[in-house]
Amino acid sequence: MSDMSSTMTPGSGPSEKLLFHEARDVHTANGTLLGFWVYLMSDCLIFACLFAAYGVLGREYAGGPTGAEVLELPTVALNTTLLLLSSITYGFAVLEMQRDRKNPMLVWLVITGLLGAGFLTVELREFAHLIAEGNGPQRSAFLTSFFSLVGTHGLHVTCGILWLIVLMVQVMKKGLIHANKRRLLCLSMFWHFLDVVWVGVFSFVYLMGVLP
Amino acid sequence: MSAHDELQHAHDDHGHDDLGIHATFKGYMTGFVLAVILTIIPFWLVMGHVIKDSSTAAVIILGLAAVQIVVHMIYFLHMNSKSEGGWNMLALVFTIVLVVITLSGSIWIMYHLNHNMMPLMDTSNLP
Protein backbone atom coordinates (compact mmCIF):
# COMPACT_ATOMS: atom_id res chain seq x y z
CA MET A 1 0.00 0.00 0.00
CA SER A 2 2.67 2.52 1.00
CA ASP A 3 4.80 1.44 -1.99
CA MET A 4 2.02 2.30 -4.33
CA SER A 5 1.25 5.73 -2.94
CA SER A 6 4.96 6.65 -2.95
CA THR A 7 5.37 5.68 -6.59
CA MET A 8 2.22 7.53 -7.54
CA THR A 9 3.35 10.74 -5.84
CA PRO A 10 7.08 11.03 -6.41
CA GLY A 11 7.28 14.80 -6.02
CA SER A 12 5.16 15.44 -2.99
CA GLY A 13 6.60 15.45 0.48
CA PRO A 14 5.28 13.39 3.33
CA SER A 15 3.09 16.26 4.51
CA GLU A 16 0.88 16.28 1.42
CA LYS A 17 0.99 12.68 0.38
CA LEU A 18 -1.84 11.81 -1.97
CA LEU A 19 -4.11 9.07 -0.71
CA PHE A 20 -6.33 7.42 -3.24
CA HIS A 21 -8.28 5.46 -0.75
CA GLU A 22 -8.22 4.77 2.93
CA ALA A 23 -6.59 1.40 3.41
CA ARG A 24 -8.45 0.75 6.63
CA ASP A 25 -11.90 1.29 5.25
CA VAL A 26 -11.58 -1.43 2.65
CA HIS A 27 -12.48 -4.04 5.20
CA THR A 28 -15.26 -2.92 7.45
CA ALA A 29 -15.26 -4.50 10.85
CA ASN A 30 -18.24 -6.70 10.00
CA GLY A 31 -17.52 -7.49 6.37
CA THR A 32 -17.20 -11.20 7.08
CA LEU A 33 -20.47 -11.33 8.95
CA LEU A 34 -22.29 -9.60 6.09
CA GLY A 35 -20.71 -11.98 3.58
CA PHE A 36 -21.70 -14.94 5.69
CA TRP A 37 -25.24 -13.59 5.92
CA VAL A 38 -25.38 -13.45 2.11
CA TYR A 39 -24.24 -17.09 2.02
CA LEU A 40 -27.02 -18.01 4.45
CA MET A 41 -29.54 -16.28 2.21
CA SER A 42 -28.35 -18.33 -0.77
CA ASP A 43 -28.64 -21.45 1.38
CA CYS A 44 -32.16 -20.31 2.16
CA LEU A 45 -32.92 -20.51 -1.58
CA ILE A 46 -31.72 -24.14 -1.70
CA PHE A 47 -34.17 -24.94 1.07
CA ALA A 48 -36.90 -22.95 -0.67
CA CYS A 49 -36.50 -25.19 -3.74
CA LEU A 50 -36.67 -28.32 -1.59
CA PHE A 51 -39.72 -26.97 0.24
CA ALA A 52 -41.34 -26.21 -3.11
CA ALA A 53 -40.60 -29.76 -4.30
CA TYR A 54 -42.17 -31.12 -1.14
CA GLY A 55 -45.13 -28.78 -1.50
CA VAL A 56 -45.76 -30.10 -5.01
CA LEU A 57 -45.03 -33.79 -4.40
CA GLY A 58 -45.91 -34.17 -0.73
CA ARG A 59 -49.30 -35.74 -1.44
CA GLU A 60 -48.22 -38.07 -4.27
CA TYR A 61 -48.13 -41.37 -2.41
CA ALA A 62 -48.06 -43.75 -5.41
CA GLY A 63 -50.02 -46.29 -3.43
CA GLY A 64 -47.44 -46.13 -0.65
CA PRO A 65 -47.83 -44.94 2.91
CA THR A 66 -49.24 -41.49 3.65
CA GLY A 67 -47.67 -38.91 5.89
CA ALA A 68 -50.10 -39.71 8.67
CA GLU A 69 -48.99 -43.35 8.55
CA VAL A 70 -45.21 -42.93 8.66
CA LEU A 71 -44.52 -39.60 10.39
CA GLU A 72 -44.24 -39.89 14.17
CA LEU A 73 -44.98 -36.64 15.93
CA PRO A 74 -43.51 -37.54 19.37
CA THR A 75 -40.14 -38.13 17.69
CA VAL A 76 -40.39 -34.79 15.93
CA ALA A 77 -41.36 -33.05 19.17
CA LEU A 78 -38.24 -34.51 20.79
CA ASN A 79 -36.08 -33.37 17.86
CA THR A 80 -37.56 -29.89 17.92
CA THR A 81 -36.84 -29.63 21.65
CA LEU A 82 -33.23 -30.74 21.16
CA LEU A 83 -32.60 -28.23 18.38
CA LEU A 84 -34.28 -25.34 20.19
CA LEU A 85 -32.26 -26.10 23.35
CA SER A 86 -29.06 -26.22 21.30
CA SER A 87 -29.94 -22.80 19.90
CA ILE A 88 -30.25 -21.25 23.35
CA THR A 89 -27.08 -22.95 24.63
CA TYR A 90 -25.17 -21.52 21.67
CA GLY A 91 -26.61 -18.16 22.66
CA PHE A 92 -25.19 -18.64 26.17
CA ALA A 93 -21.81 -19.47 24.60
CA VAL A 94 -21.92 -16.17 22.69
CA LEU A 95 -22.71 -14.34 25.95
CA GLU A 96 -19.67 -15.93 27.61
CA MET A 97 -17.58 -15.04 24.55
CA GLN A 98 -18.58 -11.40 24.94
CA ARG A 99 -17.27 -11.53 28.52
CA ASP A 100 -14.02 -13.19 27.32
CA ARG A 101 -14.60 -16.21 29.53
CA LYS A 102 -13.06 -19.01 27.54
CA ASN A 103 -13.79 -22.12 29.60
CA PRO A 104 -17.50 -21.49 30.33
CA MET A 105 -17.89 -20.74 26.64
CA LEU A 106 -16.29 -24.04 25.69
CA VAL A 107 -18.61 -25.87 28.09
CA TRP A 108 -21.67 -24.30 26.44
CA LEU A 109 -20.26 -25.19 23.01
CA VAL A 110 -19.81 -28.83 24.09
CA ILE A 111 -23.43 -28.91 25.33
CA THR A 112 -24.56 -27.39 22.02
CA GLY A 113 -22.63 -30.04 20.10
CA LEU A 114 -24.08 -32.86 22.18
CA LEU A 115 -27.63 -31.58 21.67
CA GLY A 116 -26.93 -31.35 17.93
CA ALA A 117 -25.58 -34.90 17.94
CA GLY A 118 -28.70 -36.03 19.81
CA PHE A 119 -30.84 -34.40 17.14
CA LEU A 120 -28.92 -36.22 14.41
CA THR A 121 -29.17 -39.55 16.23
CA VAL A 122 -32.94 -39.30 16.55
CA GLU A 123 -33.28 -38.25 12.92
CA LEU A 124 -31.04 -41.03 11.60
CA ARG A 125 -32.95 -43.61 13.66
CA GLU A 126 -36.17 -42.31 12.13
CA PHE A 127 -34.67 -42.62 8.64
CA ALA A 128 -33.33 -46.12 9.36
CA HIS A 129 -36.73 -47.17 10.66
CA LEU A 130 -38.47 -45.86 7.53
CA ILE A 131 -36.00 -47.55 5.18
CA ALA A 132 -36.16 -50.84 7.10
CA GLU A 133 -39.92 -50.89 6.59
CA GLY A 134 -39.49 -50.46 2.84
CA ASN A 135 -40.46 -46.80 2.93
CA GLY A 136 -37.15 -45.48 1.62
CA PRO A 137 -36.79 -42.51 -0.73
CA GLN A 138 -37.50 -44.70 -3.78
CA ARG A 139 -40.96 -45.70 -2.54
CA SER A 140 -42.96 -42.66 -3.69
CA ALA A 141 -42.61 -39.03 -4.70
CA PHE A 142 -43.76 -38.04 -1.22
CA LEU A 143 -40.92 -39.99 0.42
CA THR A 144 -38.34 -38.78 -2.15
CA SER A 145 -39.09 -35.13 -1.43
CA PHE A 146 -39.34 -35.86 2.30
CA PHE A 147 -35.89 -37.49 2.45
CA SER A 148 -34.34 -34.75 0.26
CA LEU A 149 -35.62 -31.91 2.41
CA VAL A 150 -35.11 -33.41 5.87
CA GLY A 151 -31.86 -35.08 4.80
CA THR A 152 -30.40 -31.80 3.49
CA HIS A 153 -31.22 -30.16 6.79
CA GLY A 154 -29.57 -33.05 8.64
CA LEU A 155 -26.50 -32.70 6.43
CA HIS A 156 -26.28 -29.03 7.40
CA VAL A 157 -26.49 -29.94 11.09
CA THR A 158 -23.69 -32.48 10.55
CA CYS A 159 -21.51 -29.82 8.94
CA GLY A 160 -22.37 -27.44 11.78
CA ILE A 161 -21.20 -29.99 14.37
CA LEU A 162 -17.93 -30.60 12.48
CA TRP A 163 -17.39 -26.84 12.29
CA LEU A 164 -18.15 -26.56 16.01
CA ILE A 165 -15.48 -29.17 16.83
CA VAL A 166 -12.87 -27.46 14.63
CA LEU A 167 -13.70 -24.12 16.21
CA MET A 168 -13.38 -25.50 19.74
CA VAL A 169 -9.90 -26.82 18.89
CA GLN A 170 -8.97 -23.42 17.47
CA VAL A 171 -10.20 -21.61 20.58
CA MET A 172 -8.30 -24.05 22.82
CA LYS A 173 -5.10 -23.52 20.86
CA LYS A 174 -5.23 -19.77 20.18
CA GLY A 175 -7.64 -18.47 22.79
CA LEU A 176 -10.42 -15.97 22.25
CA ILE A 177 -8.65 -13.82 19.67
CA HIS A 178 -10.56 -11.48 17.38
CA ALA A 179 -10.53 -13.93 14.45
CA ASN A 180 -11.97 -16.71 16.59
CA LYS A 181 -14.72 -14.46 17.89
CA ARG A 182 -15.63 -13.62 14.32
CA ARG A 183 -15.75 -17.32 13.45
CA LEU A 184 -17.87 -18.05 16.52
CA LEU A 185 -20.36 -15.40 15.45
CA CYS A 186 -20.50 -16.86 11.92
CA LEU A 187 -21.22 -20.31 13.31
CA SER A 188 -23.81 -18.80 15.64
CA MET A 189 -25.64 -17.37 12.63
CA PHE A 190 -25.37 -20.74 10.84
CA TRP A 191 -26.68 -22.63 13.86
CA HIS A 192 -29.64 -20.30 14.47
CA PHE A 193 -30.37 -20.35 10.74
CA LEU A 194 -30.67 -24.14 10.88
CA ASP A 195 -33.20 -23.75 13.67
CA VAL A 196 -35.18 -21.32 11.49
CA VAL A 197 -35.22 -23.90 8.68
CA TRP A 198 -36.29 -26.58 11.15
CA VAL A 199 -39.29 -24.43 12.14
CA GLY A 200 -40.34 -24.63 8.50
CA VAL A 201 -39.67 -28.37 8.36
CA PHE A 202 -41.66 -29.39 11.41
CA SER A 203 -44.56 -27.09 10.49
CA PHE A 204 -44.76 -27.69 6.76
CA VAL A 205 -43.64 -31.32 6.54
CA TYR A 206 -44.51 -33.01 9.80
CA LEU A 207 -47.47 -31.14 11.30
CA MET A 208 -49.19 -30.44 7.98
CA GLY A 209 -48.20 -33.87 6.66
CA VAL A 210 -50.22 -35.75 9.26
CA LEU A 211 -53.35 -33.61 8.85
CA PRO A 212 -56.16 -35.66 7.35
CA MET B 1 3.61 -13.52 11.66
CA SER B 2 4.35 -10.40 13.68
CA ALA B 3 3.16 -8.25 10.79
CA HIS B 4 -0.03 -10.25 10.78
CA ASP B 5 -0.43 -9.70 14.51
CA GLU B 6 -0.04 -5.97 14.04
CA LEU B 7 -2.68 -6.06 11.37
CA GLN B 8 -4.87 -7.97 13.75
CA HIS B 9 -4.37 -5.29 16.37
CA ALA B 10 -5.12 -2.52 13.92
CA HIS B 11 -8.29 -4.37 13.16
CA ASP B 12 -9.15 -4.70 16.82
CA ASP B 13 -8.67 -1.02 17.44
CA HIS B 14 -10.65 -0.18 14.38
CA GLY B 15 -14.04 -1.14 15.71
CA HIS B 16 -14.72 0.62 18.97
CA ASP B 17 -16.94 -2.27 19.89
CA ASP B 18 -15.94 -5.79 19.06
CA LEU B 19 -18.05 -7.18 16.26
CA GLY B 20 -21.13 -5.05 16.23
CA ILE B 21 -23.38 -7.64 17.81
CA HIS B 22 -24.59 -7.06 21.33
CA ALA B 23 -26.26 -10.20 22.57
CA THR B 24 -27.99 -10.02 25.93
CA PHE B 25 -29.21 -12.73 28.25
CA LYS B 26 -32.62 -11.09 28.35
CA GLY B 27 -32.85 -11.09 24.56
CA TYR B 28 -31.98 -14.77 24.26
CA MET B 29 -34.40 -15.77 27.01
CA THR B 30 -37.23 -13.71 25.50
CA GLY B 31 -36.63 -15.38 22.15
CA PHE B 32 -36.43 -18.82 23.72
CA VAL B 33 -39.67 -18.48 25.71
CA LEU B 34 -41.54 -17.12 22.69
CA ALA B 35 -40.15 -19.92 20.49
CA VAL B 36 -41.22 -22.57 23.01
CA ILE B 37 -44.75 -21.16 23.18
CA LEU B 38 -44.96 -20.89 19.39
CA THR B 39 -43.77 -24.49 19.07
CA ILE B 40 -46.06 -26.00 21.70
CA ILE B 41 -49.24 -24.46 20.27
CA PRO B 42 -49.06 -26.07 16.79
CA PHE B 43 -47.97 -29.45 18.22
CA TRP B 44 -50.87 -29.32 20.67
CA LEU B 45 -53.28 -28.37 17.87
CA VAL B 46 -52.27 -31.36 15.75
CA MET B 47 -51.55 -34.02 18.37
CA GLY B 48 -54.66 -33.19 20.38
CA HIS B 49 -56.87 -33.08 17.25
CA VAL B 50 -58.16 -29.71 18.42
CA ILE B 51 -59.22 -28.44 15.01
CA LYS B 52 -61.24 -30.76 12.82
CA ASP B 53 -60.92 -28.78 9.58
CA SER B 54 -57.57 -29.53 7.92
CA SER B 55 -57.23 -26.32 5.94
CA THR B 56 -57.98 -24.13 8.96
CA ALA B 57 -55.36 -26.04 10.96
CA ALA B 58 -52.85 -25.70 8.11
CA VAL B 59 -53.33 -21.93 7.94
CA ILE B 60 -52.87 -21.60 11.71
CA ILE B 61 -49.74 -23.79 11.66
CA LEU B 62 -48.18 -21.77 8.84
CA GLY B 63 -49.07 -18.49 10.55
CA LEU B 64 -47.47 -19.59 13.84
CA ALA B 65 -44.38 -20.81 11.93
CA ALA B 66 -44.05 -17.41 10.24
CA VAL B 67 -44.28 -15.65 13.61
CA GLN B 68 -41.71 -18.00 15.10
CA ILE B 69 -39.31 -17.38 12.22
CA VAL B 70 -39.58 -13.65 12.86
CA VAL B 71 -38.90 -14.26 16.57
CA HIS B 72 -35.78 -16.28 15.71
CA MET B 73 -34.60 -13.58 13.31
CA ILE B 74 -34.94 -10.81 15.87
CA TYR B 75 -33.77 -12.47 19.08
CA PHE B 76 -31.31 -15.14 17.89
CA LEU B 77 -29.97 -13.72 14.61
CA HIS B 78 -30.02 -10.13 15.95
CA MET B 79 -31.73 -8.88 12.83
CA ASN B 80 -32.69 -5.24 12.61
CA SER B 81 -32.89 -2.63 9.89
CA LYS B 82 -29.68 -0.94 11.04
CA SER B 83 -27.22 -3.86 11.26
CA GLU B 84 -24.47 -3.73 8.62
CA GLY B 85 -25.83 -0.42 7.41
CA GLY B 86 -29.06 -2.01 6.24
CA TRP B 87 -27.42 -4.47 3.84
CA ASN B 88 -28.46 -7.40 6.00
CA MET B 89 -32.07 -6.40 5.78
CA LEU B 90 -31.83 -5.73 2.05
CA ALA B 91 -30.44 -9.22 1.40
CA LEU B 92 -33.13 -10.71 3.63
CA VAL B 93 -35.99 -8.90 1.90
CA PHE B 94 -34.65 -9.93 -1.52
CA THR B 95 -34.41 -13.53 -0.36
CA ILE B 96 -37.92 -13.50 1.08
CA VAL B 97 -39.26 -12.22 -2.26
CA LEU B 98 -37.48 -15.03 -4.11
CA VAL B 99 -38.63 -17.65 -1.59
CA VAL B 100 -42.25 -16.53 -1.81
CA ILE B 101 -42.15 -16.55 -5.63
CA THR B 102 -40.51 -20.01 -5.68
CA LEU B 103 -42.90 -21.57 -3.19
CA SER B 104 -46.21 -20.05 -4.19
CA GLY B 105 -45.36 -20.16 -7.90
CA SER B 106 -44.40 -23.84 -7.84
CA ILE B 107 -47.39 -24.94 -5.81
CA TRP B 108 -49.84 -22.82 -7.78
CA ILE B 109 -48.60 -23.82 -11.24
CA MET B 110 -48.15 -27.50 -10.44
CA TYR B 111 -51.59 -27.67 -8.86
CA HIS B 112 -53.21 -26.32 -12.03
CA LEU B 113 -51.02 -28.52 -14.21
CA ASN B 114 -52.11 -31.59 -12.26
CA HIS B 115 -55.69 -30.44 -12.50
CA ASN B 116 -55.61 -29.91 -16.27
CA MET B 117 -53.57 -32.99 -17.12
CA MET B 118 -55.86 -35.27 -15.16
CA PRO B 119 -57.07 -38.00 -17.56
CA LEU B 120 -60.77 -37.66 -18.19
CA MET B 121 -62.71 -40.22 -16.32
CA ASP B 122 -64.38 -42.47 -18.87
CA THR B 123 -67.20 -44.10 -16.96
CA SER B 124 -67.98 -46.56 -19.75
CA ASN B 125 -64.69 -48.41 -19.09
CA LEU B 126 -65.45 -48.94 -15.45
CA PRO B 127 -66.64 -52.38 -14.48
Coordinates of C-alpha atoms in Angstrom, one line a residue:
Chain A
M1 CA 0.0 0.0 0.0
S2 CA 2.7 2.5 1.0
D3 CA 4.8 1.4 -2.0
M4 CA 2.0 2.3 -4.3
S5 CA 1.3 5.7 -2.9
S6 CA 5.0 6.7 -2.9
T7 CA 5.4 5.7 -6.6
M8 CA 2.2 7.5 -7.5
T9 CA 3.4 10.7 -5.8
P10 CA 7.1 11.0 -6.4
G11 CA 7.3 14.8 -6.0
S12 CA 5.2 15.4 -3.0
G13 CA 6.6 15.5 0.5
P14 CA 5.3 13.4 3.3
S15 CA 3.1 16.3 4.5
E16 CA 0.9 16.3 1.4
K17 CA 1.0 12.7 0.4
L18 CA -1.8 11.8 -2.0
L19 CA -4.1 9.1 -0.7
F20 CA -6.3 7.4 -3.2
H21 CA -8.3 5.5 -0.8
E22 CA -8.2 4.8 2.9
A23 CA -6.6 1.4 3.4
R24 CA -8.4 0.8 6.6
D25 CA -11.9 1.3 5.3
V26 CA -11.6 -1.4 2.7
H27 CA -12.5 -4.0 5.2
T28 CA -15.3 -2.9 7.5
A29 CA -15.3 -4.5 10.9
N30 CA -18.2 -6.7 10.0
G31 CA -17.5 -7.5 6.4
T32 CA -17.2 -11.2 7.1
L33 CA -20.5 -11.3 8.9
L34 CA -22.3 -9.6 6.1
G35 CA -20.7 -12.0 3.6
F36 CA -21.7 -14.9 5.7
W37 CA -25.2 -13.6 5.9
V38 CA -25.4 -13.4 2.1
Y39 CA -24.2 -17.1 2.0
L40 CA -27.0 -18.0 4.5
M41 CA -29.5 -16.3 2.2
S42 CA -28.4 -18.3 -0.8
D43 CA -28.6 -21.5 1.4
C44 CA -32.2 -20.3 2.2
L45 CA -32.9 -20.5 -1.6
I46 CA -31.7 -24.1 -1.7
F47 CA -34.2 -24.9 1.1
A48 CA -36.9 -22.9 -0.7
C49 CA -36.5 -25.2 -3.7
L50 CA -36.7 -28.3 -1.6
F51 CA -39.7 -27.0 0.2
A52 CA -41.3 -26.2 -3.1
A53 CA -40.6 -29.8 -4.3
Y54 CA -42.2 -31.1 -1.1
G55 CA -45.1 -28.8 -1.5
V56 CA -45.8 -30.1 -5.0
L57 CA -45.0 -33.8 -4.4
G58 CA -45.9 -34.2 -0.7
R59 CA -49.3 -35.7 -1.4
E60 CA -48.2 -38.1 -4.3
Y61 CA -48.1 -41.4 -2.4
A62 CA -48.1 -43.7 -5.4
G63 CA -50.0 -46.3 -3.4
G64 CA -47.4 -46.1 -0.6
P65 CA -47.8 -44.9 2.9
T66 CA -49.2 -41.5 3.6
G67 CA -47.7 -38.9 5.9
A68 CA -50.1 -39.7 8.7
E69 CA -49.0 -43.4 8.6
V70 CA -45.2 -42.9 8.7
L71 CA -44.5 -39.6 10.4
E72 CA -44.2 -39.9 14.2
L73 CA -45.0 -36.6 15.9
P74 CA -43.5 -37.5 19.4
T75 CA -40.1 -38.1 17.7
V76 CA -40.4 -34.8 15.9
A77 CA -41.4 -33.0 19.2
L78 CA -38.2 -34.5 20.8
N79 CA -36.1 -33.4 17.9
T80 CA -37.6 -29.9 17.9
T81 CA -36.8 -29.6 21.6
L82 CA -33.2 -30.7 21.2
L83 CA -32.6 -28.2 18.4
L84 CA -34.3 -25.3 20.2
L85 CA -32.3 -26.1 23.3
S86 CA -29.1 -26.2 21.3
S87 CA -29.9 -22.8 19.9
I88 CA -30.2 -21.2 23.3
T89 CA -27.1 -22.9 24.6
Y90 CA -25.2 -21.5 21.7
G91 CA -26.6 -18.2 22.7
F92 CA -25.2 -18.6 26.2
A93 CA -21.8 -19.5 24.6
V94 CA -21.9 -16.2 22.7
L95 CA -22.7 -14.3 25.9
E96 CA -19.7 -15.9 27.6
M97 CA -17.6 -15.0 24.6
Q98 CA -18.6 -11.4 24.9
R99 CA -17.3 -11.5 28.5
D100 CA -14.0 -13.2 27.3
R101 CA -14.6 -16.2 29.5
K102 CA -13.1 -19.0 27.5
N103 CA -13.8 -22.1 29.6
P104 CA -17.5 -21.5 30.3
M105 CA -17.9 -20.7 26.6
L106 CA -16.3 -24.0 25.7
V107 CA -18.6 -25.9 28.1
W108 CA -21.7 -24.3 26.4
L109 CA -20.3 -25.2 23.0
V110 CA -19.8 -28.8 24.1
I111 CA -23.4 -28.9 25.3
T112 CA -24.6 -27.4 22.0
G113 CA -22.6 -30.0 20.1
L114 CA -24.1 -32.9 22.2
L115 CA -27.6 -31.6 21.7
G116 CA -26.9 -31.3 17.9
A117 CA -25.6 -34.9 17.9
G118 CA -28.7 -36.0 19.8
F119 CA -30.8 -34.4 17.1
L120 CA -28.9 -36.2 14.4
T121 CA -29.2 -39.6 16.2
V122 CA -32.9 -39.3 16.5
E123 CA -33.3 -38.3 12.9
L124 CA -31.0 -41.0 11.6
R125 CA -33.0 -43.6 13.7
E126 CA -36.2 -42.3 12.1
F127 CA -34.7 -42.6 8.6
A128 CA -33.3 -46.1 9.4
H129 CA -36.7 -47.2 10.7
L130 CA -38.5 -45.9 7.5
I131 CA -36.0 -47.5 5.2
A132 CA -36.2 -50.8 7.1
E133 CA -39.9 -50.9 6.6
G134 CA -39.5 -50.5 2.8
N135 CA -40.5 -46.8 2.9
G136 CA -37.2 -45.5 1.6
P137 CA -36.8 -42.5 -0.7
Q138 CA -37.5 -44.7 -3.8
R139 CA -41.0 -45.7 -2.5
S140 CA -43.0 -42.7 -3.7
A141 CA -42.6 -39.0 -4.7
F142 CA -43.8 -38.0 -1.2
L143 CA -40.9 -40.0 0.4
T144 CA -38.3 -38.8 -2.1
S145 CA -39.1 -35.1 -1.4
F146 CA -39.3 -35.9 2.3
F147 CA -35.9 -37.5 2.4
S148 CA -34.3 -34.8 0.3
L149 CA -35.6 -31.9 2.4
V150 CA -35.1 -33.4 5.9
G151 CA -31.9 -35.1 4.8
T152 CA -30.4 -31.8 3.5
H153 CA -31.2 -30.2 6.8
G154 CA -29.6 -33.1 8.6
L155 CA -26.5 -32.7 6.4
H156 CA -26.3 -29.0 7.4
V157 CA -26.5 -29.9 11.1
T158 CA -23.7 -32.5 10.5
C159 CA -21.5 -29.8 8.9
G160 CA -22.4 -27.4 11.8
I161 CA -21.2 -30.0 14.4
L162 CA -17.9 -30.6 12.5
W163 CA -17.4 -26.8 12.3
L164 CA -18.1 -26.6 16.0
I165 CA -15.5 -29.2 16.8
V166 CA -12.9 -27.5 14.6
L167 CA -13.7 -24.1 16.2
M168 CA -13.4 -25.5 19.7
V169 CA -9.9 -26.8 18.9
Q170 CA -9.0 -23.4 17.5
V171 CA -10.2 -21.6 20.6
M172 CA -8.3 -24.0 22.8
K173 CA -5.1 -23.5 20.9
K174 CA -5.2 -19.8 20.2
G175 CA -7.6 -18.5 22.8
L176 CA -10.4 -16.0 22.2
I177 CA -8.7 -13.8 19.7
H178 CA -10.6 -11.5 17.4
A179 CA -10.5 -13.9 14.5
N180 CA -12.0 -16.7 16.6
K181 CA -14.7 -14.5 17.9
R182 CA -15.6 -13.6 14.3
R183 CA -15.8 -17.3 13.5
L184 CA -17.9 -18.1 16.5
L185 CA -20.4 -15.4 15.4
C186 CA -20.5 -16.9 11.9
L187 CA -21.2 -20.3 13.3
S188 CA -23.8 -18.8 15.6
M189 CA -25.6 -17.4 12.6
F190 CA -25.4 -20.7 10.8
W191 CA -26.7 -22.6 13.9
H192 CA -29.6 -20.3 14.5
F193 CA -30.4 -20.3 10.7
L194 CA -30.7 -24.1 10.9
D195 CA -33.2 -23.7 13.7
V196 CA -35.2 -21.3 11.5
V197 CA -35.2 -23.9 8.7
W198 CA -36.3 -26.6 11.2
V199 CA -39.3 -24.4 12.1
G200 CA -40.3 -24.6 8.5
V201 CA -39.7 -28.4 8.4
F202 CA -41.7 -29.4 11.4
S203 CA -44.6 -27.1 10.5
F204 CA -44.8 -27.7 6.8
V205 CA -43.6 -31.3 6.5
Y206 CA -44.5 -33.0 9.8
L207 CA -47.5 -31.1 11.3
M208 CA -49.2 -30.4 8.0
G209 CA -48.2 -33.9 6.7
V210 CA -50.2 -35.7 9.3
L211 CA -53.3 -33.6 8.9
P212 CA -56.2 -35.7 7.3
Chain B
M1 CA 3.6 -13.5 11.7
S2 CA 4.3 -10.4 13.7
A3 CA 3.2 -8.2 10.8
H4 CA 0.0 -10.3 10.8
D5 CA -0.4 -9.7 14.5
E6 CA 0.0 -6.0 14.0
L7 CA -2.7 -6.1 11.4
Q8 CA -4.9 -8.0 13.8
H9 CA -4.4 -5.3 16.4
A10 CA -5.1 -2.5 13.9
H11 CA -8.3 -4.4 13.2
D12 CA -9.1 -4.7 16.8
D13 CA -8.7 -1.0 17.4
H14 CA -10.6 -0.2 14.4
G15 CA -14.0 -1.1 15.7
H16 CA -14.7 0.6 19.0
D17 CA -16.9 -2.3 19.9
D18 CA -15.9 -5.8 19.1
L19 CA -18.1 -7.2 16.3
G20 CA -21.1 -5.0 16.2
I21 CA -23.4 -7.6 17.8
H22 CA -24.6 -7.1 21.3
A23 CA -26.3 -10.2 22.6
T24 CA -28.0 -10.0 25.9
F25 CA -29.2 -12.7 28.3
K26 CA -32.6 -11.1 28.3
G27 CA -32.8 -11.1 24.6
Y28 CA -32.0 -14.8 24.3
M29 CA -34.4 -15.8 27.0
T30 CA -37.2 -13.7 25.5
G31 CA -36.6 -15.4 22.2
F32 CA -36.4 -18.8 23.7
V33 CA -39.7 -18.5 25.7
L34 CA -41.5 -17.1 22.7
A35 CA -40.1 -19.9 20.5
V36 CA -41.2 -22.6 23.0
I37 CA -44.8 -21.2 23.2
L38 CA -45.0 -20.9 19.4
T39 CA -43.8 -24.5 19.1
I40 CA -46.1 -26.0 21.7
I41 CA -49.2 -24.5 20.3
P42 CA -49.1 -26.1 16.8
F43 CA -48.0 -29.4 18.2
W44 CA -50.9 -29.3 20.7
L45 CA -53.3 -28.4 17.9
V46 CA -52.3 -31.4 15.7
M47 CA -51.5 -34.0 18.4
G48 CA -54.7 -33.2 20.4
H49 CA -56.9 -33.1 17.2
V50 CA -58.2 -29.7 18.4
I51 CA -59.2 -28.4 15.0
K52 CA -61.2 -30.8 12.8
D53 CA -60.9 -28.8 9.6
S54 CA -57.6 -29.5 7.9
S55 CA -57.2 -26.3 5.9
T56 CA -58.0 -24.1 9.0
A57 CA -55.4 -26.0 11.0
A58 CA -52.8 -25.7 8.1
V59 CA -53.3 -21.9 7.9
I60 CA -52.9 -21.6 11.7
I61 CA -49.7 -23.8 11.7
L62 CA -48.2 -21.8 8.8
G63 CA -49.1 -18.5 10.6
L64 CA -47.5 -19.6 13.8
A65 CA -44.4 -20.8 11.9
A66 CA -44.1 -17.4 10.2
V67 CA -44.3 -15.6 13.6
Q68 CA -41.7 -18.0 15.1
I69 CA -39.3 -17.4 12.2
V70 CA -39.6 -13.6 12.9
V71 CA -38.9 -14.3 16.6
H72 CA -35.8 -16.3 15.7
M73 CA -34.6 -13.6 13.3
I74 CA -34.9 -10.8 15.9
Y75 CA -33.8 -12.5 19.1
F76 CA -31.3 -15.1 17.9
L77 CA -30.0 -13.7 14.6
H78 CA -30.0 -10.1 15.9
M79 CA -31.7 -8.9 12.8
N80 CA -32.7 -5.2 12.6
S81 CA -32.9 -2.6 9.9
K82 CA -29.7 -0.9 11.0
S83 CA -27.2 -3.9 11.3
E84 CA -24.5 -3.7 8.6
G85 CA -25.8 -0.4 7.4
G86 CA -29.1 -2.0 6.2
W87 CA -27.4 -4.5 3.8
N88 CA -28.5 -7.4 6.0
M89 CA -32.1 -6.4 5.8
L90 CA -31.8 -5.7 2.0
A91 CA -30.4 -9.2 1.4
L92 CA -33.1 -10.7 3.6
V93 CA -36.0 -8.9 1.9
F94 CA -34.7 -9.9 -1.5
T95 CA -34.4 -13.5 -0.4
I96 CA -37.9 -13.5 1.1
V97 CA -39.3 -12.2 -2.3
L98 CA -37.5 -15.0 -4.1
V99 CA -38.6 -17.7 -1.6
V100 CA -42.3 -16.5 -1.8
I101 CA -42.2 -16.6 -5.6
T102 CA -40.5 -20.0 -5.7
L103 CA -42.9 -21.6 -3.2
S104 CA -46.2 -20.0 -4.2
G105 CA -45.4 -20.2 -7.9
S106 CA -44.4 -23.8 -7.8
I107 CA -47.4 -24.9 -5.8
W108 CA -49.8 -22.8 -7.8
I109 CA -48.6 -23.8 -11.2
M110 CA -48.2 -27.5 -10.4
Y111 CA -51.6 -27.7 -8.9
H112 CA -53.2 -26.3 -12.0
L113 CA -51.0 -28.5 -14.2
N114 CA -52.1 -31.6 -12.3
H115 CA -55.7 -30.4 -12.5
N116 CA -55.6 -29.9 -16.3
M117 CA -53.6 -33.0 -17.1
M118 CA -55.9 -35.3 -15.2
P119 CA -57.1 -38.0 -17.6
L120 CA -60.8 -37.7 -18.2
M121 CA -62.7 -40.2 -16.3
D122 CA -64.4 -42.5 -18.9
T123 CA -67.2 -44.1 -17.0
S124 CA -68.0 -46.6 -19.8
N125 CA -64.7 -48.4 -19.1
L126 CA -65.4 -48.9 -15.5
P127 CA -66.6 -52.4 -14.5

